[in-house]
Backbone as a printed PyTorch tensor [residue, N CA C, xyz], in Angstrom:
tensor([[[ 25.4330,  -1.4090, -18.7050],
         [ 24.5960,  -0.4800, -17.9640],
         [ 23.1690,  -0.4720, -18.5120]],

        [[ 23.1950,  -0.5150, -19.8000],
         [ 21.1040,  -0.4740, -20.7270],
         [ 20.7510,  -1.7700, -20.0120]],

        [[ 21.8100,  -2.8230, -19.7380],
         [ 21.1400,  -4.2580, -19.7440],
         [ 20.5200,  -4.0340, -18.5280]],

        [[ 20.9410,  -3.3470, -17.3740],
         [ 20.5590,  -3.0000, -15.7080],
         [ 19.5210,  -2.6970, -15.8100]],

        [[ 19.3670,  -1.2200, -16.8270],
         [ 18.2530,  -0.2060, -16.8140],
         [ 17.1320,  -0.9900, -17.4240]],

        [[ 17.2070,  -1.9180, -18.3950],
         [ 16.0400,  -2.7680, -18.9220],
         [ 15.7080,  -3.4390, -18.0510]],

        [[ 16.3290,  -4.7080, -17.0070],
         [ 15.9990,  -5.1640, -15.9450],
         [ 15.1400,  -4.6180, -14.9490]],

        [[ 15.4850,  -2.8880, -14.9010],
         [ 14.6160,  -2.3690, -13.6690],
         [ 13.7490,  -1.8920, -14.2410]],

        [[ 13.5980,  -1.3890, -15.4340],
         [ 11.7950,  -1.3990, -16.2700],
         [ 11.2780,  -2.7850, -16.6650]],

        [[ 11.3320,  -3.4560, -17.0260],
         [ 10.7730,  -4.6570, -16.8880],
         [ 10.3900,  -5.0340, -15.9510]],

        [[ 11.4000,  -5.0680, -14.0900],
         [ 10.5570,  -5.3010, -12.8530],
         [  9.6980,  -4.3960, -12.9210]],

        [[  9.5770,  -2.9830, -12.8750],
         [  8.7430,  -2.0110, -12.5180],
         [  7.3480,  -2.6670, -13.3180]],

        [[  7.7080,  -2.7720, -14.6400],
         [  6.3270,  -3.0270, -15.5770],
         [  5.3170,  -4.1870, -14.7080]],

        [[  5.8600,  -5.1970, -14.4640],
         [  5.6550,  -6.5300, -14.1870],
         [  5.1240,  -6.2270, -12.7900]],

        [[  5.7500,  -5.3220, -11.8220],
         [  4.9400,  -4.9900, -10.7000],
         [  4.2300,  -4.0530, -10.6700]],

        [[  4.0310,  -3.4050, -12.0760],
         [  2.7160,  -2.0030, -11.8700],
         [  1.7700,  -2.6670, -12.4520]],

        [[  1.4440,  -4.0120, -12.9190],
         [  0.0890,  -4.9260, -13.5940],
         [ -0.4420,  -5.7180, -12.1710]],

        [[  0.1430,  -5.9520, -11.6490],
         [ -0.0060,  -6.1170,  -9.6520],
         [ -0.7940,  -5.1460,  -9.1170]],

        [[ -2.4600,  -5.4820,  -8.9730],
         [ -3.0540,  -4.5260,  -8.4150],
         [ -3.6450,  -5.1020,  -7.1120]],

        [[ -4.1140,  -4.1650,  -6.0380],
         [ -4.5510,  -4.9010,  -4.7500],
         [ -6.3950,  -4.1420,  -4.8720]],

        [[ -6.2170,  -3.1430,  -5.6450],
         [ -8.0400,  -2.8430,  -6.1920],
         [ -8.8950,  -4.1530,  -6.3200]],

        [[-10.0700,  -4.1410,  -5.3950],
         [-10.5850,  -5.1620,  -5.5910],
         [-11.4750,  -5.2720,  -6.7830]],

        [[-11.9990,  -4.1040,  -7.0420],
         [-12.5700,  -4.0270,  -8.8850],
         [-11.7290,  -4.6620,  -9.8740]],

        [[-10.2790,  -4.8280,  -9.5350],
         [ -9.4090,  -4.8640, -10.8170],
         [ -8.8680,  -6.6360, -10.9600]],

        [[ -9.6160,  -7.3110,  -9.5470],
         [ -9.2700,  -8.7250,  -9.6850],
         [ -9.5590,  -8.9810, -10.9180]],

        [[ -8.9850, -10.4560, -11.3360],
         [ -8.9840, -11.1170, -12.7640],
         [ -9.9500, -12.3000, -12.6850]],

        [[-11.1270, -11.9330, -13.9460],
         [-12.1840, -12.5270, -14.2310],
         [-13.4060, -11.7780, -13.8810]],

        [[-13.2130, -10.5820, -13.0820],
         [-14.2290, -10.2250, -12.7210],
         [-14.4000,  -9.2110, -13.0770]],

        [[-13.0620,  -7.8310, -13.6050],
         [-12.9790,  -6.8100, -13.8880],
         [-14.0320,  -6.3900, -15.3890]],

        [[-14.6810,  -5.3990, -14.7780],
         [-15.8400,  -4.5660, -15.7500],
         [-14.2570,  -4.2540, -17.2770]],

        [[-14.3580,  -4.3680, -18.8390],
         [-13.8960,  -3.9150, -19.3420],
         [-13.1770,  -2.4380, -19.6800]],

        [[-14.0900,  -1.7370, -18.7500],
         [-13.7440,  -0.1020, -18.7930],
         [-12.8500,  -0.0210, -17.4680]],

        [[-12.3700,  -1.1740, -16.4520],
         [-12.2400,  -0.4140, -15.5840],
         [-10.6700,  -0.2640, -15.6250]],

        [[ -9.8780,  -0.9680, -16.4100],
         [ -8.1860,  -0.0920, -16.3830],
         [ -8.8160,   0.8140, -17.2480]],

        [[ -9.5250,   1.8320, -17.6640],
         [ -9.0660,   2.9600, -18.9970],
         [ -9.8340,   4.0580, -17.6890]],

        [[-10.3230,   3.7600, -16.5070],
         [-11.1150,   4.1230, -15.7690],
         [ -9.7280,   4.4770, -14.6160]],

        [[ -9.1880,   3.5310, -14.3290],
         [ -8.2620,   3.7210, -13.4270],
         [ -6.7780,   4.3680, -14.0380]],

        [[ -6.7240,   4.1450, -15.0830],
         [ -5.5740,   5.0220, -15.8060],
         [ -5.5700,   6.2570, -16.2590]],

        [[ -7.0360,   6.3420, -16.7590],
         [ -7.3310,   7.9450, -16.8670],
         [ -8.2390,   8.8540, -16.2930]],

        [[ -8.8850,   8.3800, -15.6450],
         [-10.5520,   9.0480, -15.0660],
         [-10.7270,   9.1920, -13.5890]],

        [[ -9.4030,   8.1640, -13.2640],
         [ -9.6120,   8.0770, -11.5640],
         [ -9.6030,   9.0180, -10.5260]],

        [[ -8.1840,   9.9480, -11.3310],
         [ -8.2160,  11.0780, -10.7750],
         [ -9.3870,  12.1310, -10.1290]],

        [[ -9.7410,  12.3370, -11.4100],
         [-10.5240,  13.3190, -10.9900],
         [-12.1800,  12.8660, -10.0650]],

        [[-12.5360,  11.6060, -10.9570],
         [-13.6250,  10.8160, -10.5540],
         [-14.0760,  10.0100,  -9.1980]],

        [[-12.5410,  10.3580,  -8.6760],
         [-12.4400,   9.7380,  -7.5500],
         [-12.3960,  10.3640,  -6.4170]],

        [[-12.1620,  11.9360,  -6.3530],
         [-11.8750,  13.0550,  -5.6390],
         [-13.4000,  13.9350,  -5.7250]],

        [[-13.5900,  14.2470,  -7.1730],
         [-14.8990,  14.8710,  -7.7270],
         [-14.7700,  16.3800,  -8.0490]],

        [[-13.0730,  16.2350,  -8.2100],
         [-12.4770,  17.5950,  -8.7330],
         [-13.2250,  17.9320, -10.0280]],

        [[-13.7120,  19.6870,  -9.6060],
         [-14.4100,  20.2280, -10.3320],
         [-15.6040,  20.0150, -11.0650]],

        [[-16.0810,  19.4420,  -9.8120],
         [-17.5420,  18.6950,  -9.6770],
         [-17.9580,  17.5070, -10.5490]],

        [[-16.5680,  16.5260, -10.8390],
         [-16.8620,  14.8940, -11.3780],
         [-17.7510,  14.5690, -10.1540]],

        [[-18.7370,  13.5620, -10.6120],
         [-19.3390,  12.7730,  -9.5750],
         [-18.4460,  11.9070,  -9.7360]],

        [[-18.4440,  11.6670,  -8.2940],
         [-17.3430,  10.2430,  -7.5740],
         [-17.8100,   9.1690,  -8.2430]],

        [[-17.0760,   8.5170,  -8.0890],
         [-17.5890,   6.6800,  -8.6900],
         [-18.1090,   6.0800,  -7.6730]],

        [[-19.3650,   5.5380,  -8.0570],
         [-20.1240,   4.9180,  -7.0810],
         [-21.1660,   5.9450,  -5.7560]],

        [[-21.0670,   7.1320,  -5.8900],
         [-21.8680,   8.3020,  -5.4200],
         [-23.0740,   8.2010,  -5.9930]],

        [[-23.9530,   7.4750,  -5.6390],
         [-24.9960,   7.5260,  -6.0040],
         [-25.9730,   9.0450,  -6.3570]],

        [[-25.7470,   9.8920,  -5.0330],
         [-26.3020,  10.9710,  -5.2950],
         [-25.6990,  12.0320,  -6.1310]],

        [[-24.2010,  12.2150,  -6.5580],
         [-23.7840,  13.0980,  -7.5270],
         [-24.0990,  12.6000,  -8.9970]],

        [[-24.6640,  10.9500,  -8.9640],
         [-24.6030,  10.4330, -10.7700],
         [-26.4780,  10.5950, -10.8730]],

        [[-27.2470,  10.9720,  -9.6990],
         [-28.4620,  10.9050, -10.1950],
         [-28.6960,  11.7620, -10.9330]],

        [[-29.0190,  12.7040, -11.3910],
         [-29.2970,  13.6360, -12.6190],
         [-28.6100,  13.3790, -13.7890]],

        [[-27.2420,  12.7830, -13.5300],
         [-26.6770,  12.5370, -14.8960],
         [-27.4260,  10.9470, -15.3960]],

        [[-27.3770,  10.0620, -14.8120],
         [-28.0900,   9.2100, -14.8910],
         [-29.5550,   9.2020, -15.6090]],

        [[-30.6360,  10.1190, -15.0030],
         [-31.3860,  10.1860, -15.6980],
         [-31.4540,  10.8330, -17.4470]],

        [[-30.4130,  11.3180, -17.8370],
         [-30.1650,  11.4290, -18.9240],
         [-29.7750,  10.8570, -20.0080]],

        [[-29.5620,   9.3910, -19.3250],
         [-29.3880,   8.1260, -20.2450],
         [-28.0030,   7.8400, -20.9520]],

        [[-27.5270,   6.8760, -20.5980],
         [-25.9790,   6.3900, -21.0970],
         [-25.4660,   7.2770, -22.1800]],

        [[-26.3030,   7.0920, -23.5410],
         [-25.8420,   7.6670, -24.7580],
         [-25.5220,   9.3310, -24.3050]],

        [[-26.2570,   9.8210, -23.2790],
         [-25.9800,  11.8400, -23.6610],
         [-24.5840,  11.5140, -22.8380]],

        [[-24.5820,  10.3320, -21.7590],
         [-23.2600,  11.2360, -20.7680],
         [-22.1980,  10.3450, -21.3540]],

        [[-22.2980,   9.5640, -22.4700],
         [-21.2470,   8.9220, -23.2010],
         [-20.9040,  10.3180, -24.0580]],

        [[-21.6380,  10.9310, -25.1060],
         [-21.3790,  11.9820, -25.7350],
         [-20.7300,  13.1760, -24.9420]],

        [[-21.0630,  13.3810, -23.5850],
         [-20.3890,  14.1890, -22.5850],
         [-18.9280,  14.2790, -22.4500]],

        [[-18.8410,  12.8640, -22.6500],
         [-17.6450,  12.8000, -22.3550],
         [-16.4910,  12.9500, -23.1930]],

        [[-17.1710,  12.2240, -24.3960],
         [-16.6520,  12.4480, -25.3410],
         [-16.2650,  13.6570, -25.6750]],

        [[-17.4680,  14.4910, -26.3010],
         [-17.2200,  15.9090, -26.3870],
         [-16.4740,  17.1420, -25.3040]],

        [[-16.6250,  16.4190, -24.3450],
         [-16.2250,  17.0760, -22.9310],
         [-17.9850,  18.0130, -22.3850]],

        [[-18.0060,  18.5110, -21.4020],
         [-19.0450,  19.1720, -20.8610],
         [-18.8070,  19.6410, -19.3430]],

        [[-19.1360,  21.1950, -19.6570],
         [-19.1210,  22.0040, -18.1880],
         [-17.4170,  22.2350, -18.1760]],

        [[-16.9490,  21.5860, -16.8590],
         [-15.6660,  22.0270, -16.6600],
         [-14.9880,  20.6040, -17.4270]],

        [[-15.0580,  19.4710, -17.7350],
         [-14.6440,  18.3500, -18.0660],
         [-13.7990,  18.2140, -19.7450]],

        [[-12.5780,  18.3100, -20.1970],
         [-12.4800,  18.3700, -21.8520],
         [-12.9290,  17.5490, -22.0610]],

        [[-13.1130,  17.4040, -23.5010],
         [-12.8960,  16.1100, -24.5650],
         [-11.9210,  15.1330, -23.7650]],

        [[-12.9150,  14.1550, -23.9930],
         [-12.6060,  12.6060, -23.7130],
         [-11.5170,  13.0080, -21.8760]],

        [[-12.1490,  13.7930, -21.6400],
         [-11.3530,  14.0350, -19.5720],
         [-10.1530,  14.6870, -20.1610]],

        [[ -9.6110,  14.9000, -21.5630],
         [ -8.4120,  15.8040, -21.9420],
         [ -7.3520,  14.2210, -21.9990]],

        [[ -8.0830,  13.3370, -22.4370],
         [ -7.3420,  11.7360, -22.3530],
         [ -7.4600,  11.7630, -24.4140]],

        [[ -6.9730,  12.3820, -24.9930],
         [ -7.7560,  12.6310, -26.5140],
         [ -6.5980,  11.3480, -27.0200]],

        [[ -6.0040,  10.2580, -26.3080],
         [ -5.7820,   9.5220, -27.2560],
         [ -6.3500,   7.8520, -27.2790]],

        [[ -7.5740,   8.2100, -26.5150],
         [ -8.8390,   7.4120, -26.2100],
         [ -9.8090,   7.6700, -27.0410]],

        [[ -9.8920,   6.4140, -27.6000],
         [-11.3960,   6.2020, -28.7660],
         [-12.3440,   6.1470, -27.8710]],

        [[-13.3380,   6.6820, -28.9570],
         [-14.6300,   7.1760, -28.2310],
         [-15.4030,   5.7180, -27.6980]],

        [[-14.9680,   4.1900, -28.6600],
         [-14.8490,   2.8390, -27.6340],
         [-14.7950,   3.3630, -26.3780]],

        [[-13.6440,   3.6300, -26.1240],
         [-12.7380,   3.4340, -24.8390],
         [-13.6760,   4.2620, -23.8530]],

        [[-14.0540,   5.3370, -24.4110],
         [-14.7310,   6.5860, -23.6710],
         [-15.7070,   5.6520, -23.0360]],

        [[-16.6780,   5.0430, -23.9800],
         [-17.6200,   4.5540, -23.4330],
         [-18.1640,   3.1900, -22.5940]],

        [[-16.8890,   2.8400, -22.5730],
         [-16.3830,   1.4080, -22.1360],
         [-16.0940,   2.3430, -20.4490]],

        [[-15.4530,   3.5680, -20.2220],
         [-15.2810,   4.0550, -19.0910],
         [-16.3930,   4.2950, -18.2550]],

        [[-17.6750,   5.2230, -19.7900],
         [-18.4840,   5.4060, -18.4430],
         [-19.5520,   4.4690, -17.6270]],

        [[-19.6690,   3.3610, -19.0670],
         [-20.2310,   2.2220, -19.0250],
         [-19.7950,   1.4980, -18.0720]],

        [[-18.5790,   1.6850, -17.1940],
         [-17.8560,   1.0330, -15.8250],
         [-18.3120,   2.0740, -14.4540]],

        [[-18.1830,   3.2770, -15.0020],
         [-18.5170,   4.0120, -13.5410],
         [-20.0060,   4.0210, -13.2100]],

        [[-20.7600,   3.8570, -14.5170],
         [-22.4140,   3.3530, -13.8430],
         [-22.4750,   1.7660, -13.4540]],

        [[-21.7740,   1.1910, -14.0800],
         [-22.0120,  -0.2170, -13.4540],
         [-21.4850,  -0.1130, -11.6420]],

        [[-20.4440,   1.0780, -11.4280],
         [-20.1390,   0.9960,  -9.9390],
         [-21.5830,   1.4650,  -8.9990]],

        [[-22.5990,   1.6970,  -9.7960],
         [-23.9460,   2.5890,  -8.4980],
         [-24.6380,   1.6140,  -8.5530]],

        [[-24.8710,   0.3170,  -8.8790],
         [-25.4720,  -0.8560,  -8.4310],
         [-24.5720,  -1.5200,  -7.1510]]])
């Protein structure tokens, strides 16, 4: 019966690395963007509790002008309604910044 149950996590694994996101093709994918889609998407993608969307040009302009390093520290630290590191606290502050360093590369 474990030998079944390993079989059907192993398919599952093997078909949840199967993405049809066209950001997430191979060779082309920004480094932040699985820690982006595993942890940040949620909210970043909806704009729950006023995340600017990814790729919203007009919700990232003001943050934008504040320059990578403050809204890397943002995030880090958390800010406004947002925790520490999006409440993802077992993400290095790397990782943090590898995320947001992907959601500004989406407003070009």
């Amino acid at each position: 019966m474990k030998h079944k149950q390993y079989m059907i996590a192993g398919t599952l694994l093997a078909l949840s690395a199967c993405s049809s996101d066209p950001e997430l093709k191979q060779g082309s994918a920004h480094p932040g963007a699985e820690i982006v889609k595993a942890n940040c998407k949620v909210c970043h993608a909806q704009g729950i509790n006023g995340a600017p969307i990814i790729g919203n040009q007009k919700m990232w302009q003001k943050r934008t002008a504040q320059g990578t390093e403050v809204l890397v520290e943002h995030a880090i630290n958390g800010f406004g309604l947002m925790p520490a590191k999006g409440g993802k606290t077992h993400l290095s502050d790397a990782e943090i910044g590898l995320a947001v360093e992907y959601m500004l590369s989406q407003l070009n």
